[in-house]
Amino acid sequence: MPPTETAVDWSRLWSDPSMLRLRRDRRSFFTVAWSVFAVAFCALVGFAAFAPEIIATRPVPGLSVGLILSLAYVATVMSLGAWYVRRARHWDILAAAVLSVPATREREVAGNV
């Protein structure tokens, strides 16, 4: 290991309350995001596979329901991507806090010895 890197106490890191909060926050985000994506995808593909007559309907001349659903699907995926970027910034802050806390604790312990 290069001298500039420090060893990480993984057991302490994984049991740290900040890390548990980060993991819980990410898990809840991905559960919701994956559910929204799966419902949108299944709706688009399901309509195309099982109700092609609905997909072919043209509520406005030149614009079919299939095109509307496809555009809604693209908008959903792009919204999920933007939401992810916002949440990832927050996770970066939490991850930095998690990594800085053990180093602070190690210095406090070393100072008390």
PDB file of C-alpha atoms in Angstrom:
ATOM      1  CA  MET A   1       0.000   0.000   0.000  1.00  0.00           C
ATOM      2  CA  PRO A   2       1.412   3.421  -0.914  1.00  0.00           C
ATOM      3  CA  PRO A   3       2.374   5.531   2.114  1.00  0.00           C
ATOM      4  CA  THR A   4      -0.183   8.261   1.245  1.00  0.00           C
ATOM      5  CA  GLU A   5      -3.166   5.891   1.653  1.00  0.00           C
ATOM      6  CA  THR A   6      -4.520   4.782   5.008  1.00  0.00           C
ATOM      7  CA  ALA A   7      -6.065   1.451   5.856  1.00  0.00           C
ATOM      8  CA  VAL A   8      -9.854   1.469   6.125  1.00  0.00           C
ATOM      9  CA  ASP A   9     -11.587  -0.252   9.001  1.00  0.00           C
ATOM     10  CA  TRP A  10     -14.474  -1.671   6.987  1.00  0.00           C
ATOM     11  CA  SER A  11     -16.357  -3.131   9.949  1.00  0.00           C
ATOM     12  CA  ARG A  12     -16.478   0.269  11.625  1.00  0.00           C
ATOM     13  CA  LEU A  13     -17.309   2.006   8.350  1.00  0.00           C
ATOM     14  CA  TRP A  14     -20.267  -0.288   7.570  1.00  0.00           C
ATOM     15  CA  SER A  15     -21.677   0.062  11.083  1.00  0.00           C
ATOM     16  CA  ASP A  16     -21.306   3.860  11.190  1.00  0.00           C
ATOM     17  CA  PRO A  17     -24.720   5.612  11.529  1.00  0.00           C
ATOM     18  CA  SER A  18     -23.860   7.989   8.669  1.00  0.00           C
ATOM     19  CA  MET A  19     -23.096   5.056   6.387  1.00  0.00           C
ATOM     20  CA  LEU A  20     -26.317   3.329   7.391  1.00  0.00           C
ATOM     21  CA  ARG A  21     -28.217   6.529   6.557  1.00  0.00           C
ATOM     22  CA  LEU A  22     -26.476   6.741   3.172  1.00  0.00           C
ATOM     23  CA  ARG A  23     -27.276   3.117   2.356  1.00  0.00           C
ATOM     24  CA  ARG A  24     -30.910   3.494   3.467  1.00  0.00           C
ATOM     25  CA  ASP A  25     -31.311   6.691   1.422  1.00  0.00           C
ATOM     26  CA  ARG A  26     -29.851   5.105  -1.720  1.00  0.00           C
ATOM     27  CA  ARG A  27     -31.896   1.935  -1.311  1.00  0.00           C
ATOM     28  CA  SER A  28     -35.144   3.874  -0.964  1.00  0.00           C
ATOM     29  CA  PHE A  29     -34.317   6.030  -4.005  1.00  0.00           C
ATOM     30  CA  PHE A  30     -33.496   3.068  -6.224  1.00  0.00           C
ATOM     31  CA  THR A  31     -36.585   1.161  -5.095  1.00  0.00           C
ATOM     32  CA  VAL A  32     -38.839   4.043  -6.113  1.00  0.00           C
ATOM     33  CA  ALA A  33     -36.913   4.889  -9.302  1.00  0.00           C
ATOM     34  CA  TRP A  34     -36.806   1.274 -10.461  1.00  0.00           C
ATOM     35  CA  SER A  35     -40.530   0.857  -9.766  1.00  0.00           C
ATOM     36  CA  VAL A  36     -41.404   3.970 -11.793  1.00  0.00           C
ATOM     37  CA  PHE A  37     -39.169   2.823 -14.652  1.00  0.00           C
ATOM     38  CA  ALA A  38     -40.599  -0.709 -14.627  1.00  0.00           C
ATOM     39  CA  VAL A  39     -44.214   0.507 -14.638  1.00  0.00           C
ATOM     40  CA  ALA A  40     -43.537   2.960 -17.476  1.00  0.00           C
ATOM     41  CA  PHE A  41     -41.697   0.350 -19.530  1.00  0.00           C
ATOM     42  CA  CYS A  42     -44.307  -2.354 -18.957  1.00  0.00           C
ATOM     43  CA  ALA A  43     -47.098   0.072 -19.848  1.00  0.00           C
ATOM     44  CA  LEU A  44     -45.426   1.039 -23.123  1.00  0.00           C
ATOM     45  CA  VAL A  45     -44.477  -2.488 -24.167  1.00  0.00           C
ATOM     46  CA  GLY A  46     -47.687  -3.979 -22.778  1.00  0.00           C
ATOM     47  CA  PHE A  47     -49.899  -1.655 -24.783  1.00  0.00           C
ATOM     48  CA  ALA A  48     -47.848  -2.312 -27.911  1.00  0.00           C
ATOM     49  CA  ALA A  49     -48.026  -6.089 -27.440  1.00  0.00           C
ATOM     50  CA  PHE A  50     -51.543  -6.599 -26.120  1.00  0.00           C
ATOM     51  CA  ALA A  51     -53.506  -3.582 -27.359  1.00  0.00           C
ATOM     52  CA  PRO A  52     -52.147  -2.534 -30.744  1.00  0.00           C
ATOM     53  CA  GLU A  53     -55.528  -1.109 -31.691  1.00  0.00           C
ATOM     54  CA  ILE A  54     -55.241   1.393 -28.815  1.00  0.00           C
ATOM     55  CA  ILE A  55     -51.670   2.270 -29.794  1.00  0.00           C
ATOM     56  CA  ALA A  56     -52.785   2.892 -33.397  1.00  0.00           C
ATOM     57  CA  THR A  57     -55.607   5.248 -32.362  1.00  0.00           C
ATOM     58  CA  ARG A  58     -55.057   8.817 -33.511  1.00  0.00           C
ATOM     59  CA  PRO A  59     -56.683  11.309 -31.138  1.00  0.00           C
ATOM     60  CA  VAL A  60     -55.210  14.138 -33.226  1.00  0.00           C
ATOM     61  CA  PRO A  61     -54.391  13.798 -36.927  1.00  0.00           C
ATOM     62  CA  GLY A  62     -50.723  12.867 -37.275  1.00  0.00           C
ATOM     63  CA  LEU A  63     -50.327  11.957 -33.574  1.00  0.00           C
ATOM     64  CA  SER A  64     -50.998   8.412 -32.374  1.00  0.00           C
ATOM     65  CA  VAL A  65     -51.418   7.149 -28.836  1.00  0.00           C
ATOM     66  CA  GLY A  66     -48.234   5.109 -29.365  1.00  0.00           C
ATOM     67  CA  LEU A  67     -46.256   8.244 -30.085  1.00  0.00           C
ATOM     68  CA  ILE A  68     -47.725   9.968 -27.037  1.00  0.00           C
ATOM     69  CA  LEU A  69     -46.846   6.979 -24.822  1.00  0.00           C
ATOM     70  CA  SER A  70     -43.333   6.826 -26.280  1.00  0.00           C
ATOM     71  CA  LEU A  71     -42.742  10.519 -25.625  1.00  0.00           C
ATOM     72  CA  ALA A  72     -44.101  10.107 -22.098  1.00  0.00           C
ATOM     73  CA  TYR A  73     -41.707   7.187 -21.577  1.00  0.00           C
ATOM     74  CA  VAL A  74     -38.716   9.235 -22.779  1.00  0.00           C
ATOM     75  CA  ALA A  75     -39.763  12.114 -20.506  1.00  0.00           C
ATOM     76  CA  THR A  76     -40.056   9.687 -17.583  1.00  0.00           C
ATOM     77  CA  VAL A  77     -36.573   8.258 -18.154  1.00  0.00           C
ATOM     78  CA  MET A  78     -35.047  11.720 -18.496  1.00  0.00           C
ATOM     79  CA  SER A  79     -36.809  12.854 -15.311  1.00  0.00           C
ATOM     80  CA  LEU A  80     -35.469   9.828 -13.459  1.00  0.00           C
ATOM     81  CA  GLY A  81     -31.981  10.697 -14.710  1.00  0.00           C
ATOM     82  CA  ALA A  82     -32.281  14.295 -13.498  1.00  0.00           C
ATOM     83  CA  TRP A  83     -33.631  13.098 -10.156  1.00  0.00           C
ATOM     84  CA  TYR A  84     -30.681  10.701  -9.850  1.00  0.00           C
ATOM     85  CA  VAL A  85     -28.178  13.497 -10.498  1.00  0.00           C
ATOM     86  CA  ARG A  86     -29.747  15.619  -7.748  1.00  0.00           C
ATOM     87  CA  ARG A  87     -29.721  12.744  -5.272  1.00  0.00           C
ATOM     88  CA  ALA A  88     -26.157  11.746  -6.209  1.00  0.00           C
ATOM     89  CA  ARG A  89     -24.917  15.189  -5.186  1.00  0.00           C
ATOM     90  CA  HIS A  90     -26.506  14.645  -1.775  1.00  0.00           C
ATOM     91  CA  TRP A  91     -24.974  11.152  -1.542  1.00  0.00           C
ATOM     92  CA  ASP A  92     -21.535  12.578  -2.322  1.00  0.00           C
ATOM     93  CA  ILE A  93     -21.879  14.884   0.685  1.00  0.00           C
ATOM     94  CA  LEU A  94     -22.994  11.984   2.897  1.00  0.00           C
ATOM     95  CA  ALA A  95     -20.155   9.773   1.623  1.00  0.00           C
ATOM     96  CA  ALA A  96     -17.593  12.486   2.348  1.00  0.00           C
ATOM     97  CA  ALA A  97     -19.011  12.788   5.868  1.00  0.00           C
ATOM     98  CA  VAL A  98     -18.811   9.028   6.344  1.00  0.00           C
ATOM     99  CA  LEU A  99     -15.181   8.938   5.236  1.00  0.00           C
ATOM    100  CA  SER A 100     -14.154  11.900   7.366  1.00  0.00           C
ATOM    101  CA  VAL A 101     -15.782  10.688  10.594  1.00  0.00           C
ATOM    102  CA  PRO A 102     -13.581   7.582  11.153  1.00  0.00           C
ATOM    103  CA  ALA A 103     -10.433   9.628  10.547  1.00  0.00           C
ATOM    104  CA  THR A 104     -11.578  12.138  13.151  1.00  0.00           C
ATOM    105  CA  ARG A 105     -12.361   9.369  15.625  1.00  0.00           C
ATOM    106  CA  GLU A 106      -8.958   7.759  15.061  1.00  0.00           C
ATOM    107  CA  ARG A 107      -7.228  11.065  15.797  1.00  0.00           C
ATOM    108  CA  GLU A 108      -9.282  11.512  18.984  1.00  0.00           C
ATOM    109  CA  VAL A 109      -8.425   7.995  20.152  1.00  0.00           C
ATOM    110  CA  ALA A 110      -4.749   8.483  19.331  1.00  0.00           C
ATOM    111  CA  GLY A 111      -4.754  11.766  21.280  1.00  0.00           C
ATOM    112  CA  ASN A 112      -6.301  10.081  24.336  1.00  0.00           C
ATOM    113  CA  VAL A 113      -3.702   7.320  24.556  1.00  0.00           C
TER     114      VAL A 113
END
